[in-house]
PDB file of C-alpha atoms in Angstrom:
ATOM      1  CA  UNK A   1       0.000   0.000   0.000  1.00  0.00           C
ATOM      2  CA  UNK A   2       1.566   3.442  -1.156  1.00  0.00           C
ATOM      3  CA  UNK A   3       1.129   6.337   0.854  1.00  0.00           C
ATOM      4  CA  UNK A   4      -0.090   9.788  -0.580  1.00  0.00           C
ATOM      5  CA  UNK A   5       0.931  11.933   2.067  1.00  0.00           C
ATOM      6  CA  UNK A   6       2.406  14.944   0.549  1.00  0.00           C
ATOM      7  CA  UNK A   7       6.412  15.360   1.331  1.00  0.00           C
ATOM      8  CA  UNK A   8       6.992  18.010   4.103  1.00  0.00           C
ATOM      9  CA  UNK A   9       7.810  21.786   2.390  1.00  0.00           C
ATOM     10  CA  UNK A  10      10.371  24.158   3.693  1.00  0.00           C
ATOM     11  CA  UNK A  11       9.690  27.545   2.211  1.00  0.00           C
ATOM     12  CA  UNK A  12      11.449  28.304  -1.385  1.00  0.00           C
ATOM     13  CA  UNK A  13      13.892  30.549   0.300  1.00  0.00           C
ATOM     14  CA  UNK A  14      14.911  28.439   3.389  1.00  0.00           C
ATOM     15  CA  UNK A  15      18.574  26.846   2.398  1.00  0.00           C
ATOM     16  CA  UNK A  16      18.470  23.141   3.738  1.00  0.00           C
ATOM     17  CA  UNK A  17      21.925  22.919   4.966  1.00  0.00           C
ATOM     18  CA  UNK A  18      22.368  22.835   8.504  1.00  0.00           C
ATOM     19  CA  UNK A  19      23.979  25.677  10.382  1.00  0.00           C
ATOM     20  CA  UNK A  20      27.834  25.590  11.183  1.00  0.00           C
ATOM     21  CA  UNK A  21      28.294  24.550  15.005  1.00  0.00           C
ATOM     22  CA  UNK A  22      26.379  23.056  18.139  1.00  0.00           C
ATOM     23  CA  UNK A  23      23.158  24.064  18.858  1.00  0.00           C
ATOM     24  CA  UNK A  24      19.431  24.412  17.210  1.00  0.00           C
ATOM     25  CA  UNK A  25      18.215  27.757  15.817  1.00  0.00           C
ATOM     26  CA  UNK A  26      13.838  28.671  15.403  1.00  0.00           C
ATOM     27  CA  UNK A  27      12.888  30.636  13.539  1.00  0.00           C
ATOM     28  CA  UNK A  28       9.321  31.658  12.983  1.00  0.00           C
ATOM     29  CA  UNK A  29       8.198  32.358   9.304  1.00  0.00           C
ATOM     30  CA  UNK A  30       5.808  35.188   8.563  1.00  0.00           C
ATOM     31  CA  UNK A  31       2.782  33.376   7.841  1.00  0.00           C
ATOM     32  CA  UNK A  32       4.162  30.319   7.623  1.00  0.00           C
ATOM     33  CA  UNK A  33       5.885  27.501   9.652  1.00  0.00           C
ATOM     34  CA  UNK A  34       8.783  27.412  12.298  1.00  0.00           C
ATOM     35  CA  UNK A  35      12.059  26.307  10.611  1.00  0.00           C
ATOM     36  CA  UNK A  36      14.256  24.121  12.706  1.00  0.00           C
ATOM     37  CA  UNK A  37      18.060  24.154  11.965  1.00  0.00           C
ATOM     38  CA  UNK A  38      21.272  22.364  13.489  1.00  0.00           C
ATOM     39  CA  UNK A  39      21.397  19.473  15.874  1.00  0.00           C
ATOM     40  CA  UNK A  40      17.644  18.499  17.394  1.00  0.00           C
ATOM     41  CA  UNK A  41      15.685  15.638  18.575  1.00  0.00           C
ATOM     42  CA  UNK A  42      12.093  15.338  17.777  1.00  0.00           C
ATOM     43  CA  UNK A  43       9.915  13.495  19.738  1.00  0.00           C
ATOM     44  CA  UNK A  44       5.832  13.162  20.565  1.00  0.00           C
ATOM     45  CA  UNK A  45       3.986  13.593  23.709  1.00  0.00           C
ATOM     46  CA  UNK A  46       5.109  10.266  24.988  1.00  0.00           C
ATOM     47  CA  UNK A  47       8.969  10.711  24.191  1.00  0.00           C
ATOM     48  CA  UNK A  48       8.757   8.256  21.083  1.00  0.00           C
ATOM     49  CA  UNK A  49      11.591   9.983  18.767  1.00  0.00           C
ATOM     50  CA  UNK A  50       9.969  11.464  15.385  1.00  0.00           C
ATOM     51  CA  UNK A  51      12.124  11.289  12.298  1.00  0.00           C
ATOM     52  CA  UNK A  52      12.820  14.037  10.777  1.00  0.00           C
ATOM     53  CA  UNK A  53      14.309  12.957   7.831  1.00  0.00           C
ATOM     54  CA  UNK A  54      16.500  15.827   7.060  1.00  0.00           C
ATOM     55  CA  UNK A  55      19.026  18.373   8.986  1.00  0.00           C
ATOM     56  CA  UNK A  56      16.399  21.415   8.378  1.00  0.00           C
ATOM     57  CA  UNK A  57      12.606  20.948   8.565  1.00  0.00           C
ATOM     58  CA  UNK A  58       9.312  23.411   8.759  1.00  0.00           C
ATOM     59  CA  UNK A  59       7.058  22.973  11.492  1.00  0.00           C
ATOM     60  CA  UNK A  60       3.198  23.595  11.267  1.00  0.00           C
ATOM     61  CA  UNK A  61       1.861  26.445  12.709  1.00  0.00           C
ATOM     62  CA  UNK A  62      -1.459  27.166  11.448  1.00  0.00           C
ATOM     63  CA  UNK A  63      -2.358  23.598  12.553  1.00  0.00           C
ATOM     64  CA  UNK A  64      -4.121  22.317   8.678  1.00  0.00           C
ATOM     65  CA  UNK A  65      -0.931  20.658   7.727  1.00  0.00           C
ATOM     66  CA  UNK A  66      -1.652  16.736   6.596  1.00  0.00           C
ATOM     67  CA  UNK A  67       1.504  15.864   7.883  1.00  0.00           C
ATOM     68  CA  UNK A  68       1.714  17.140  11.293  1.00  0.00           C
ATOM     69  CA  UNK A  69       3.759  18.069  12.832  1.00  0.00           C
ATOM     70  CA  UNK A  70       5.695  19.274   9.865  1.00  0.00           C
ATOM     71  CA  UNK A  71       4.476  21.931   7.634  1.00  0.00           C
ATOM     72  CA  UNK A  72       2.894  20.723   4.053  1.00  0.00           C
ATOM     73  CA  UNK A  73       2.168  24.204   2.735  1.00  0.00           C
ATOM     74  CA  UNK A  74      -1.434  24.467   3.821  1.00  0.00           C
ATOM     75  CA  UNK A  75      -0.712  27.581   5.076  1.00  0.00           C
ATOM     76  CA  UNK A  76      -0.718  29.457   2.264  1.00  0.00           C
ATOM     77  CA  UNK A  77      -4.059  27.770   0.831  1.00  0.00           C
ATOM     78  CA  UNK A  78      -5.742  28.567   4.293  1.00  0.00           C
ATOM     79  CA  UNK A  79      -4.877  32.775   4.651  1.00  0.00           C
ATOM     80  CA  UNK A  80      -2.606  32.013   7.989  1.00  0.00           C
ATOM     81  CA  UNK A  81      -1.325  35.625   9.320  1.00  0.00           C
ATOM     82  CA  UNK A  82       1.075  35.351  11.910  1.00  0.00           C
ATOM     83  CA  UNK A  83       4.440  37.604  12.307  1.00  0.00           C
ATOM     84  CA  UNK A  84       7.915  36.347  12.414  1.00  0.00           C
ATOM     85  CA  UNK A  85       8.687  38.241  16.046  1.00  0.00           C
ATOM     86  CA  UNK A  86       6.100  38.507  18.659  1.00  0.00           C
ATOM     87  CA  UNK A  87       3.534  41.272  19.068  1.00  0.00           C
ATOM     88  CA  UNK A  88       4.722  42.244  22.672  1.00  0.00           C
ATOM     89  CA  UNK A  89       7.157  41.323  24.707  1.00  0.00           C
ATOM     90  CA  UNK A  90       7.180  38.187  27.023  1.00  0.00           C
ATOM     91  CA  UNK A  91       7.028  38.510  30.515  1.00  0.00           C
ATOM     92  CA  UNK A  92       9.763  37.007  31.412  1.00  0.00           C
ATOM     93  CA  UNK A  93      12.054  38.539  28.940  1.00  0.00           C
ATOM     94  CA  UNK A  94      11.012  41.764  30.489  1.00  0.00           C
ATOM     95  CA  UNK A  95      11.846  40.346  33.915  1.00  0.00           C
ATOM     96  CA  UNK A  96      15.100  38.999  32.881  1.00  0.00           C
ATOM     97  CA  UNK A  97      15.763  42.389  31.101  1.00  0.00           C
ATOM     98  CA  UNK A  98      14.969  44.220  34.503  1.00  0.00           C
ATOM     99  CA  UNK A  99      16.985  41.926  36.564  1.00  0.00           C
ATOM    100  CA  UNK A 100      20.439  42.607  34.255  1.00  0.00           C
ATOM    101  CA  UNK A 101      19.540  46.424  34.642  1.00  0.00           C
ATOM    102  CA  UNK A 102      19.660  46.522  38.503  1.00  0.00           C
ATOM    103  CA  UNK A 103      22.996  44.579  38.393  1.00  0.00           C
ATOM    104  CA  UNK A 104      24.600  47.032  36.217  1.00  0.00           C
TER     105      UNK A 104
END
């Protein structure tokens, strides 16, 4: 039995090659998925390891993907709005940003 599944879609100008050094890097897409780059583990709810089958993959973020959790391009058929940095700031940035203030 073949599946039909369509093949998870990083956006045309994400490069696929993964960053230089340690670490992961997130980045939110304007309306469109996260993109996840460098060294990460996936896993579900109950630890079981999801593979990702590549170094650099999209994430779903306006939740009609096929393919869940990675992003299949729905997005862009369903009008998802959503901005690449957040509206406000969170609150524990701002506390962290206070805190480093009153040291200095």
């Amino acid at each position: 039995m073949s599946s039909s599944l369509p093949e998870p879609e990083l956006p045309e100008d994400v490069d696929d090659a993964p960053l230089d050094g340690p670490g992961t890097t997130i980045t939110p897409y304007r309306d469109g998925p996260l993109i996840v780059r460098g060294d990460f583990r996936l896993v579900d709810q109950d630890g079981v390891e999801i593979d990702p089958g590549r170094a650099t993959i999209a994430l779903c973020r306006c939740g009609k993907s096929g393919i869940k959790p990675f992003c299949d391009g729905s997005h862009k058929r369903s009008g998802f709005s959503a901005p690449s940095t957040p509206s406000r700031p969170r609150p524990a940035a701002r506390l962290l940003r206070e805190a480093s203030e009153e040291d200095d």
